[in-house]
Short mmCIF file of C-alpha atoms in Angstrom, two decimals:
data_model
loop_
_atom_site.label_atom_id
_atom_site.label_comp_id
_atom_site.label_asym_id
_atom_site.label_seq_id
_atom_site.Cartn_x
_atom_site.Cartn_y
_atom_site.Cartn_z
CA MET A 1 -50.23 24.63 22.44
CA ARG A 2 -49.74 22.84 19.09
CA GLY A 3 -46.04 22.95 19.48
CA ALA A 4 -46.38 21.32 22.90
CA TRP A 5 -48.22 18.39 21.36
CA ILE A 6 -45.61 18.10 18.61
CA LEU A 7 -43.03 17.84 21.43
CA VAL A 8 -45.04 15.13 23.06
CA ALA A 9 -45.19 13.13 19.79
CA ALA A 10 -41.42 13.63 19.14
CA ALA A 11 -40.65 12.52 22.67
CA GLY A 12 -42.87 9.44 22.27
CA LEU A 13 -40.98 8.47 19.08
CA GLY A 14 -37.70 8.90 20.84
CA VAL A 15 -38.81 6.73 23.73
CA VAL A 16 -39.79 3.98 21.34
CA ILE A 17 -36.43 4.03 19.45
CA LEU A 18 -34.43 4.22 22.76
CA SER A 19 -36.44 1.32 24.24
CA ILE A 20 -35.85 -0.90 21.23
CA TRP A 21 -32.13 -0.12 21.12
CA GLY A 22 -31.73 -0.48 24.90
CA GLY A 23 -33.44 -3.88 24.95
CA ARG A 24 -31.01 -5.14 22.37
CA VAL A 25 -27.81 -3.92 24.03
CA ALA A 26 -28.61 -4.40 27.75
CA ARG A 27 -28.42 -8.23 28.05
CA THR A 28 -26.29 -8.51 31.20
CA SER A 29 -26.40 -7.08 34.71
CA LEU A 30 -23.20 -5.08 34.03
CA ALA A 31 -24.84 -3.47 31.04
CA TYR A 32 -28.20 -2.96 32.69
CA PHE A 33 -26.96 -1.39 36.00
CA ALA A 34 -23.51 -0.02 35.05
CA ALA A 35 -23.75 0.72 31.33
CA SER A 36 -21.04 -1.83 30.62
CA ARG A 37 -18.63 0.47 32.41
CA LYS A 38 -17.68 2.30 29.20
CA ALA A 39 -18.44 5.94 30.08
CA GLY A 40 -15.95 8.78 29.78
CA ALA A 41 -15.82 12.10 31.65
CA VAL A 42 -18.20 13.96 29.38
CA LEU A 43 -20.92 11.27 29.15
CA ALA A 44 -20.84 10.52 32.93
CA GLY A 45 -20.47 14.17 33.94
CA LEU A 46 -23.44 15.37 31.85
CA GLY A 47 -25.43 12.28 32.92
CA GLY A 48 -24.61 13.02 36.62
CA THR A 49 -25.81 16.62 36.30
CA ALA A 50 -28.93 15.70 34.52
CA ALA A 51 -29.76 12.94 37.02
CA GLY A 52 -29.12 15.26 39.99
CA LEU A 53 -31.06 18.31 38.76
CA SER A 54 -34.64 17.47 38.31
CA ALA A 55 -38.00 18.95 38.73
CA PHE A 56 -36.59 20.00 42.09
CA VAL A 57 -34.53 22.66 40.36
CA PHE A 58 -36.79 23.75 37.45
CA ILE A 59 -40.05 23.90 39.42
CA GLY A 60 -39.13 23.65 43.11
CA GLY A 61 -36.25 26.12 42.99
CA PRO A 62 -38.15 29.18 41.57
CA GLY A 63 -41.11 28.20 43.78
CA LEU A 64 -38.91 28.19 46.90
CA PHE A 65 -37.45 31.61 45.88
CA ALA A 66 -41.00 32.98 45.62
CA SER A 67 -41.74 31.55 49.12
CA ILE A 68 -38.59 32.46 51.18
CA GLY A 69 -36.62 34.67 48.77
CA VAL A 70 -32.89 34.87 48.75
CA ALA A 71 -32.60 32.43 51.66
CA SER A 72 -33.39 29.65 49.13
CA LEU A 73 -29.95 30.21 47.57
CA TRP A 74 -28.36 28.54 50.52
CA LEU A 75 -29.33 25.24 48.97
CA ILE A 76 -27.22 25.90 45.88
CA LEU A 77 -24.32 28.05 47.13
CA SER A 78 -22.03 25.01 47.32
CA ALA A 79 -22.59 24.20 43.60
CA PRO A 80 -19.15 25.45 42.41
CA LEU A 81 -17.42 23.07 44.79
CA THR A 82 -19.52 19.91 44.64
CA GLY A 83 -18.14 18.50 41.42
CA ALA A 84 -14.55 18.49 42.63
CA LEU A 85 -15.58 17.39 46.07
CA GLN A 86 -17.38 14.32 44.77
CA CYS A 87 -14.52 13.25 42.47
CA TRP A 88 -11.90 13.77 45.17
CA VAL A 89 -13.70 12.37 48.18
CA VAL A 90 -15.75 9.49 46.73
CA GLY A 91 -14.82 9.19 43.01
CA GLU A 92 -11.34 7.74 43.50
CA PRO A 93 -12.28 5.05 46.01
CA ILE A 94 -15.39 4.11 44.08
CA VAL A 95 -13.53 3.57 40.82
CA SER A 96 -10.85 1.54 42.66
CA LEU A 97 -13.44 -0.72 44.32
CA ALA A 98 -15.33 -1.14 41.04
CA GLU A 99 -12.21 -2.27 39.30
CA ARG A 100 -11.15 -4.70 42.04
CA HIS A 101 -14.53 -6.16 43.02
CA ARG A 102 -16.55 -5.60 39.85
CA CYS A 103 -19.19 -3.50 41.74
CA ILE A 104 -22.22 -2.60 39.68
CA THR A 105 -24.44 -0.94 42.40
CA VAL A 106 -23.82 1.33 45.36
CA PRO A 107 -24.65 -1.37 47.89
CA ASP A 108 -22.02 -3.52 46.13
CA LEU A 109 -19.44 -0.93 47.14
CA LEU A 110 -20.38 -1.00 50.78
CA ALA A 111 -20.50 -4.84 50.70
CA ALA A 112 -16.98 -4.80 49.25
CA ARG A 113 -15.73 -2.52 51.97
CA PHE A 114 -17.65 -3.84 55.02
CA GLY A 115 -18.78 -7.29 54.01
CA ASN A 116 -22.06 -8.75 52.82
CA GLY A 117 -25.23 -8.94 54.89
CA PHE A 118 -26.30 -5.87 56.89
CA PRO A 119 -24.18 -3.29 55.15
CA ARG A 120 -25.49 -4.29 51.77
CA GLY A 121 -29.05 -4.66 52.99
CA LEU A 122 -29.30 -1.37 54.91
CA ALA A 123 -27.83 0.52 51.88
CA ALA A 124 -30.40 -1.17 49.63
CA VAL A 125 -33.33 -0.26 51.88
CA ALA A 126 -32.09 3.33 52.05
CA ILE A 127 -31.92 3.52 48.28
CA VAL A 128 -35.40 2.14 47.90
CA ALA A 129 -36.88 4.59 50.44
CA GLY A 130 -34.97 7.68 49.26
CA GLY A 131 -35.28 6.72 45.62
CA VAL A 132 -39.07 6.49 45.77
CA ALA A 133 -39.29 9.78 47.65
CA THR A 134 -37.13 11.51 45.11
CA LEU A 135 -39.04 10.00 42.23
CA ALA A 136 -42.19 11.41 43.86
CA VAL A 137 -40.63 14.90 43.43
CA GLN A 138 -40.66 14.41 39.64
CA VAL A 139 -44.27 13.20 39.78
CA LYS A 140 -45.35 16.18 41.87
CA GLY A 141 -43.59 18.65 39.62
CA VAL A 142 -45.08 17.25 36.38
CA ALA A 143 -48.56 17.21 38.01
CA VAL A 144 -48.27 20.94 38.78
CA LEU A 145 -47.05 21.58 35.22
CA GLY A 146 -49.98 19.68 33.76
CA GLU A 147 -52.60 21.59 35.79
CA VAL A 148 -51.23 25.04 35.07
CA VAL A 149 -49.98 24.75 31.45
CA PHE A 150 -52.22 22.11 29.95
CA SER A 151 -55.28 22.53 32.26
CA LEU A 152 -55.31 18.77 32.72
CA PRO A 153 -55.64 16.79 35.89
CA GLY A 154 -52.21 16.39 37.39
CA TRP A 155 -52.15 12.61 37.26
CA VAL A 156 -52.63 12.58 33.45
CA LEU A 157 -49.35 14.24 32.51
CA ALA A 158 -47.47 12.76 35.45
CA GLY A 159 -48.62 9.26 34.60
CA SER A 160 -47.76 9.70 30.91
CA LEU A 161 -44.25 10.99 31.56
CA VAL A 162 -43.54 8.26 34.17
CA MET A 163 -44.74 5.61 31.77
CA ALA A 164 -42.54 6.95 28.98
CA THR A 165 -39.45 7.07 31.23
CA THR A 166 -40.22 3.62 32.67
CA ALA A 167 -40.46 2.20 29.13
CA TYR A 168 -36.90 2.84 28.03
CA THR A 169 -35.43 2.37 31.55
CA THR A 170 -37.16 -1.04 31.85
CA ALA A 171 -35.95 -2.12 28.43
CA GLY A 172 -32.39 -0.85 28.46
CA GLY A 173 -31.45 0.08 32.04
CA MET A 174 -28.52 2.46 32.34
CA ARG A 175 -27.20 1.50 28.96
CA ALA A 176 -30.12 3.39 27.42
CA GLY A 177 -30.55 5.77 30.31
CA LEU A 178 -27.00 7.22 30.24
CA VAL A 179 -27.23 8.14 26.60
CA ALA A 180 -30.57 9.85 27.18
CA GLU A 181 -29.29 11.67 30.34
CA ALA A 182 -26.21 13.12 28.57
CA PHE A 183 -28.40 14.54 25.80
CA GLN A 184 -30.93 15.77 28.30
CA GLY A 185 -28.19 17.47 30.34
CA VAL A 186 -27.12 19.58 27.30
CA LEU A 187 -30.75 20.53 26.67
CA MET A 188 -31.33 21.51 30.30
CA GLY A 189 -28.20 23.73 30.55
CA GLY A 190 -28.93 25.73 27.41
CA ILE A 191 -32.66 26.24 27.94
CA ALA A 192 -32.16 27.10 31.59
CA VAL A 193 -29.95 30.06 30.71
CA VAL A 194 -32.49 31.19 28.12
CA LEU A 195 -35.41 30.95 30.60
CA ALA A 196 -33.49 32.81 33.31
CA GLY A 197 -32.61 35.61 30.84
CA VAL A 198 -36.14 35.97 29.49
CA ALA A 199 -37.62 36.05 33.04
CA LEU A 200 -35.23 38.78 34.17
CA ALA A 201 -35.75 40.79 30.97
CA ARG A 202 -39.52 40.70 31.36
CA ALA A 203 -39.14 41.97 34.95
CA GLY A 204 -37.13 44.95 33.71
CA GLY A 205 -33.67 43.53 34.41
CA PRO A 206 -32.02 42.25 37.61
CA ALA A 207 -31.89 45.70 39.17
CA ALA A 208 -35.61 46.45 38.49
CA ALA A 209 -36.59 43.00 39.82
CA LEU A 210 -34.57 43.60 43.02
CA HIS A 211 -36.19 47.03 43.42
CA THR A 212 -39.65 45.47 43.11
CA LEU A 213 -38.88 43.01 45.84
CA GLN A 214 -37.27 45.74 48.02
CA VAL A 215 -40.37 47.92 47.80
CA HIS A 216 -43.18 45.36 48.12
CA ARG A 217 -41.58 42.26 49.76
CA PRO A 218 -38.33 43.32 51.45
CA GLU A 219 -38.35 40.17 53.69
CA LEU A 220 -37.51 38.15 50.55
CA LEU A 221 -34.17 39.87 50.26
CA SER A 222 -33.09 38.94 53.77
CA ALA A 223 -30.04 36.58 53.77
CA TRP A 224 -31.76 34.23 56.25
CA GLY A 225 -35.42 34.96 55.22
CA SER A 226 -38.13 33.34 57.32
CA ILE A 227 -36.16 30.13 57.91
CA GLY A 228 -33.41 31.74 60.12
CA PRO A 229 -29.66 31.26 60.16
CA VAL A 230 -29.54 27.77 61.72
CA THR A 231 -31.85 26.23 59.07
CA ALA A 232 -30.11 28.15 56.27
CA LEU A 233 -26.69 26.85 57.28
CA SER A 234 -27.99 23.34 57.76
CA LEU A 235 -29.46 23.33 54.20
CA PHE A 236 -26.11 24.60 52.91
CA LEU A 237 -24.29 21.72 54.58
CA LEU A 238 -26.96 19.24 53.56
CA PHE A 239 -26.63 20.05 49.84
CA GLY A 240 -22.91 20.65 50.03
CA LEU A 241 -21.82 17.47 51.81
CA GLY A 242 -24.86 15.47 50.88
CA THR A 243 -23.88 15.34 47.24
CA CYS A 244 -21.32 12.71 48.31
CA ALA A 245 -24.17 10.45 49.54
CA GLN A 246 -26.62 10.70 46.66
CA PRO A 247 -26.71 7.35 44.83
CA HIS A 248 -27.72 9.00 41.54
CA TYR A 249 -24.38 10.84 41.62
CA LEU A 250 -22.35 7.88 43.06
CA GLN A 251 -23.67 5.59 40.39
CA LYS A 252 -21.98 7.64 37.65
CA PHE A 253 -18.58 6.77 39.09
CA LEU A 254 -19.43 3.11 38.65
CA LEU A 255 -19.91 3.68 34.91
CA LEU A 256 -16.44 5.11 34.30
CA LYS A 257 -13.79 3.42 32.21
CA GLY A 258 -11.08 4.17 34.73
CA HIS A 259 -9.33 6.72 36.89
CA ALA A 260 -8.31 8.89 33.90
CA ALA A 261 -11.91 10.13 33.46
CA LEU A 262 -11.80 11.69 36.92
CA ARG A 263 -9.36 14.28 35.74
CA TRP A 264 -11.91 16.16 33.58
CA MET A 265 -15.12 15.09 35.26
CA PRO A 266 -15.21 17.96 37.83
CA ALA A 267 -15.07 20.57 35.10
CA VAL A 268 -17.81 18.94 33.10
CA MET A 269 -20.01 18.59 36.18
CA THR A 270 -19.43 22.14 37.46
CA LEU A 271 -20.05 23.90 34.18
CA SER A 272 -23.22 21.93 33.41
CA LEU A 273 -24.44 22.35 36.99
CA LEU A 274 -24.01 26.11 37.08
CA SER A 275 -25.66 26.57 33.75
CA VAL A 276 -28.76 24.61 34.90
CA LEU A 277 -28.92 26.44 38.28
CA THR A 278 -29.33 29.82 36.53
CA VAL A 279 -33.01 29.02 36.30
CA TRP A 280 -33.21 28.92 40.11
CA LEU A 281 -31.95 32.41 40.47
CA GLY A 282 -33.11 34.04 37.22
CA LEU A 283 -36.63 32.59 37.02
CA GLY A 284 -36.99 32.72 40.75
CA LEU A 285 -36.16 36.44 40.95
CA GLY A 286 -37.82 37.48 37.69
CA GLY A 287 -40.91 35.39 38.21
CA THR A 288 -41.46 36.55 41.73
CA ALA A 289 -41.11 40.19 40.60
CA LEU A 290 -43.63 39.56 37.80
CA ALA A 291 -46.04 38.05 40.30
CA ILE A 292 -45.69 41.07 42.66
CA GLN A 293 -46.32 43.41 39.66
CA GLY A 294 -49.50 41.46 38.86
CA ARG A 295 -48.23 40.25 35.57
CA LEU A 296 -48.02 36.64 36.57
CA SER A 297 -50.84 34.87 38.38
CA LEU A 298 -49.76 32.23 40.99
CA SER A 299 -51.96 29.79 42.78
CA THR A 300 -49.07 28.39 44.83
CA PRO A 301 -45.37 29.15 44.94
CA ASP A 302 -44.68 25.89 43.00
CA SER A 303 -46.64 27.44 40.10
CA VAL A 304 -44.03 30.10 39.28
CA THR A 305 -42.35 27.97 36.59
CA PRO A 306 -45.52 26.52 35.08
CA ALA A 307 -47.27 29.98 35.03
CA PHE A 308 -44.26 31.59 33.41
CA ILE A 309 -44.05 28.81 30.80
CA GLY A 310 -47.72 29.32 30.02
CA SER A 311 -47.10 33.01 29.36
CA LEU A 312 -44.36 32.50 26.83
CA ALA A 313 -44.42 32.60 23.05
CA PRO A 314 -45.11 29.18 21.43
CA TRP A 315 -41.56 28.38 20.52
CA LEU A 316 -40.19 29.40 23.96
CA MET A 317 -42.95 27.39 25.60
CA VAL A 318 -41.88 24.32 23.69
CA ALA A 319 -38.25 24.93 24.64
CA ALA A 320 -39.13 25.30 28.28
CA LEU A 321 -41.24 22.19 28.34
CA THR A 322 -38.40 20.38 26.71
CA ALA A 323 -36.09 21.37 29.58
CA VAL A 324 -38.54 20.44 32.32
CA THR A 325 -39.30 17.13 30.61
CA ALA A 326 -35.60 16.40 30.21
CA ALA A 327 -35.01 17.23 33.91
CA VAL A 328 -37.77 14.92 35.05
CA MET A 329 -36.97 11.98 32.76
CA SER A 330 -33.20 11.98 33.45
CA THR A 331 -33.59 11.90 37.20
CA ALA A 332 -36.44 9.34 37.04
CA ALA A 333 -34.46 6.97 34.79
CA THR A 334 -31.52 6.88 37.17
CA LEU A 335 -33.59 6.44 40.29
CA LEU A 336 -35.73 3.73 38.72
CA ASN A 337 -32.59 1.82 37.85
CA LEU A 338 -31.13 2.32 41.34
CA VAL A 339 -34.32 1.09 43.04
CA ALA A 340 -34.58 -1.88 40.70
CA GLY A 341 -30.95 -2.79 41.41
CA ALA A 342 -31.50 -2.60 45.15
CA LEU A 343 -34.60 -4.77 44.99
CA SER A 344 -33.44 -7.42 42.47
CA HIS A 345 -29.74 -7.56 43.03
CA ASP A 346 -28.74 -6.28 46.44
CA LEU A 347 -31.51 -7.46 48.77
CA PRO A 348 -31.28 -11.10 47.64
CA LEU A 349 -27.48 -11.03 48.11
CA ALA A 350 -27.90 -9.45 51.55
CA ILE A 351 -29.93 -12.42 52.81
CA GLY A 352 -27.62 -14.99 51.26
CA ARG A 353 -29.53 -15.72 48.02
CA THR A 354 -28.23 -15.61 44.45
CA PRO A 355 -30.02 -13.06 42.29
CA SER A 356 -31.43 -14.17 39.01
CA SER A 357 -29.02 -13.98 36.12
CA LYS A 358 -31.89 -12.86 33.90
CA LEU A 359 -33.10 -9.25 33.88
CA THR A 360 -36.78 -10.12 34.12
CA THR A 361 -36.86 -9.53 37.87
CA ALA A 362 -35.02 -6.18 37.52
CA ARG A 363 -37.50 -5.00 34.93
CA TRP A 364 -40.49 -5.89 37.10
CA CYS A 365 -38.88 -4.06 40.05
CA THR A 366 -38.50 -1.03 37.79
CA LEU A 367 -42.24 -1.06 37.13
CA LEU A 368 -43.00 -1.45 40.82
CA ALA A 369 -40.84 1.56 41.77
CA ALA A 370 -42.50 3.74 39.16
CA ALA A 371 -45.98 2.82 40.47
CA ALA A 372 -45.01 3.54 44.14
CA ALA A 373 -43.48 6.90 43.24
CA LEU A 374 -46.54 7.87 41.19
CA VAL A 375 -48.89 7.21 44.10
CA LEU A 376 -46.62 9.02 46.63
CA GLY A 377 -46.19 12.10 44.41
CA LEU A 378 -49.88 12.44 43.74
CA VAL A 379 -51.10 12.09 47.37
CA SER A 380 -48.29 14.14 49.02
CA HIS A 381 -49.20 17.65 50.15
CA ARG A 382 -45.59 18.85 50.46
CA SER A 383 -44.17 21.32 48.03
CA VAL A 384 -41.84 20.11 45.29
CA ALA A 385 -38.83 21.67 46.94
CA PHE A 386 -39.44 20.27 50.38
CA LEU A 387 -40.33 16.85 49.02
CA GLY A 388 -36.96 16.94 47.28
CA VAL A 389 -35.27 17.90 50.57
CA LEU A 390 -36.96 14.77 52.13
CA GLY A 391 -35.41 12.47 49.52
CA TRP A 392 -31.98 14.16 49.63
CA GLY A 393 -32.04 14.07 53.46
CA THR A 394 -32.85 10.29 53.48
CA PHE A 395 -29.85 9.47 51.37
CA THR A 396 -27.63 11.79 53.37
CA ALA A 397 -28.63 10.36 56.75
CA ALA A 398 -28.24 6.77 55.64
CA LEU A 399 -25.18 6.81 53.44
CA LEU A 400 -23.00 9.89 54.09
CA PRO A 401 -20.97 8.49 57.06
CA SER A 402 -20.32 5.09 55.50
CA VAL A 403 -19.54 6.37 52.04
CA VAL A 404 -17.32 9.39 52.93
CA LEU A 405 -15.61 8.04 56.03
CA GLY A 406 -15.98 4.31 55.27
CA LEU A 407 -14.40 4.44 51.87
CA ASN A 408 -11.54 6.73 52.85
CA TRP A 409 -10.71 5.72 56.46
CA SER A 410 -9.14 2.25 56.84
CA GLY A 411 -10.04 2.22 60.49
CA ALA A 412 -13.81 2.36 59.86
CA SER A 413 -15.33 -0.90 61.15
CA ARG A 414 -18.22 -3.04 59.89
CA ARG A 415 -20.01 -2.57 63.23
CA GLY A 416 -19.69 1.18 63.08
CA ALA A 417 -20.98 1.27 59.48
CA ILE A 418 -24.00 -0.84 60.35
CA ALA A 419 -24.87 1.39 63.25
CA ALA A 420 -24.51 4.55 61.14
CA MET A 421 -26.69 3.23 58.29
CA ALA A 422 -29.37 1.94 60.70
CA THR A 423 -29.54 4.91 63.10
CA GLY A 424 -29.25 7.84 60.70
CA PRO A 425 -32.52 7.24 58.78
CA VAL A 426 -34.39 6.41 61.98
CA ILE A 427 -33.45 9.77 63.51
CA GLN A 428 -34.29 11.57 60.28
CA LEU A 429 -37.72 9.95 60.04
CA CYS A 430 -38.47 10.73 63.67
CA LEU A 431 -37.61 14.37 63.23
CA GLU A 432 -39.64 14.54 60.01
CA ALA A 433 -42.61 13.15 61.99
CA PHE A 434 -42.25 16.05 64.42
CA HIS A 435 -42.16 18.39 61.44
CA ALA A 436 -45.37 16.82 60.00
CA HIS A 437 -47.14 17.49 63.27
CA GLY A 438 -46.41 21.18 63.03
CA ARG A 439 -43.30 21.27 65.20
CA MET A 440 -40.79 23.25 63.14
CA LEU A 441 -37.15 22.19 63.45
CA SER A 442 -34.26 24.59 62.88
CA TRP A 443 -31.69 21.96 61.99
CA GLU A 444 -32.37 19.78 58.97
CA PRO A 445 -33.43 16.26 59.95
CA GLY A 446 -31.29 14.47 57.36
CA LEU A 447 -28.16 16.31 58.38
CA THR A 448 -28.95 15.46 62.03
CA GLY A 449 -29.16 11.79 61.13
CA ALA A 450 -25.88 11.90 59.29
CA ALA A 451 -24.16 13.63 62.17
CA VAL A 452 -25.33 11.03 64.66
CA GLY A 453 -24.34 8.23 62.24
CA THR A 454 -20.86 9.70 61.88
CA ILE A 455 -20.33 9.86 65.65
CA LEU A 456 -21.43 6.17 65.96
CA LEU A 457 -19.12 5.16 63.13
CA VAL A 458 -16.19 6.73 64.82
CA LEU A 459 -17.01 5.53 68.33
CA LEU A 460 -17.66 1.92 67.24
CA SER A 461 -14.53 1.61 65.17
CA PRO A 462 -11.34 0.45 66.81
CA ALA A 463 -8.84 3.08 67.93
CA PRO A 464 -5.83 3.28 65.63
CA ARG A 465 -2.61 1.82 67.06
CA THR A 466 0.11 4.35 67.66
CA SER A 467 2.88 3.80 65.17
CA GLN A 468 6.48 4.21 66.20
CA ALA A 469 9.70 4.14 64.15
CA PRO A 470 11.06 0.56 64.20
CA SER A 471 14.36 0.08 65.89
CA PRO A 472 17.27 -1.84 64.22
CA SER A 473 16.61 -4.77 66.48
CA ASP A 474 12.96 -4.83 65.50
CA GLU A 475 14.05 -4.81 61.86
CA ALA A 476 16.33 -7.79 62.46
CA GLU A 477 13.59 -9.72 64.17
CA ARG A 478 10.91 -8.79 61.66
CA PRO A 479 9.99 -11.99 59.65
CA SER A 480 10.77 -11.95 55.94
CA ARG A 481 8.14 -12.29 53.27
CA ASN A 482 9.14 -15.89 52.64
CA THR A 483 8.94 -16.90 56.28
CA LYS A 484 5.88 -18.52 57.75
CA PRO A 485 4.14 -16.37 60.35
CA SER A 486 3.97 -19.12 62.89
CA GLU A 487 7.78 -19.48 63.20
CA SER A 488 9.34 -17.76 66.14
CA ALA A 489 12.54 -15.73 65.95
CA ASP A 490 14.49 -18.30 68.02
CA LEU A 491 13.42 -21.18 65.79
CA ARG A 492 14.42 -19.28 62.69
CA THR A 493 17.82 -18.48 64.18
CA ALA A 494 18.41 -22.13 65.10
CA ARG A 495 17.49 -23.29 61.65
CA ARG A 496 19.86 -20.82 60.03
CA ALA A 497 22.68 -22.08 62.30
CA VAL A 498 22.05 -25.69 61.43
CA ALA A 499 22.02 -24.82 57.73
CA ARG A 500 25.38 -22.98 58.09
CA ARG A 501 26.98 -25.97 59.91
CA VAL A 502 25.74 -28.43 57.28
CA THR A 503 27.01 -26.21 54.48
CA THR A 504 30.45 -25.84 56.20
CA ARG A 505 30.74 -29.65 56.77
CA TYR A 506 29.97 -30.46 53.13
CA ALA A 507 32.47 -27.76 52.02
CA LEU A 508 35.24 -29.28 54.23
CA SER A 509 34.47 -32.79 53.10
CA GLY A 510 34.69 -31.59 49.55
CA ASP A 511 38.11 -29.97 50.08
CA SER A 512 39.47 -33.12 51.74
CA GLY A 513 38.24 -35.30 48.88
#
């Protein structure tokens, strides 16, 4: 326990240093929201992984494995593909738009593609709603950790960690946040592998852990588990395709120096992602086996990771707490910055007002987002994993059609994008309301909202004109680049004839002279 308090003191000192440095270097909106657009593949890739993998993975993942078993892996089976998918599908158009239009936020991208007003405003509202929900995941995870490991009320540790993250994010924005996230990403990857290995070793190895489950809880080894094939496949698609709509991933493409960084970014993201996700499988399987054997006491499925951390040797406990803390702070920093950008930069622009050139408003919005997430996380009764699914689903329903189709399909219309961004979240929230009243749904609500939004985007966009190979006569009649569009072909022909006659007359008069 003494080592844990030393870790808290060291983290506090680091926060103070980072806050002072961030406040000095983040003096413009470009620096505060886009880290001055100076990131390379390694910095942005590690930062993206750290921001995307939060308490949802370290606490929610093993807890979900203990609850539904192997079926929980459907959420992460797409991990080897998502890095390349993001860079290919959305990375290229985002970098291009950022260079041409100087975009610094995700709603800036959609405003550059579909125009200001509703596209920007709806994207900003979605980021605020989904961002606060995803921030609440971090609060919920830390609260569980504090209750199990430190025997403290959940709000004490959650409030302390949120305050620490808010301090350096408020001061330095993404200029400070990106440096912290890259460092936290390295810590998370290394410690996750160690935790997974230790958990499996304590359970007697992977084979012994699987045998324990097969004897005592064989339903946990079912491919579909208690959720069924439809829900399992919908979660696979939600977390596979949904990565292209998560603003904490999309933001990292706005920070890149240029297109060259996209060449190596998939490798960085994939390797770091797979290393962190080992904790989901290793600690999930090993911790569940230990609980079945009576060697690990669980109050709820979410307590698998905290209970396991509490049973470790002091130095391993400190390492594990470091990883969980890094996971929470990295995601929270990015989401706080995204919500602050939506409130202080994008919503004013969406209603025709000029945002303040000073960063005071953005900093106050960061504090407001932290307070809202703290309240939501402490009062919510959903598990960490399913609270994370709610935030992920909100972003997917609102942004997936407009970001994936809108940025890659020239035929996507402003009207279709507005309909998709407005309808998707409404459908998702309605279906979530059914779920809250005890009506279980097989198909994931966020994915359903995204599917309806995609259909609307396609139907409300103009049909592409059929292109035919131009005939020689068409080529002859096609106006040149230097010709005014309002001139008809007959007028141009007449003007050329007059010019030829004048030229011939002057030539003849010159010969006669």
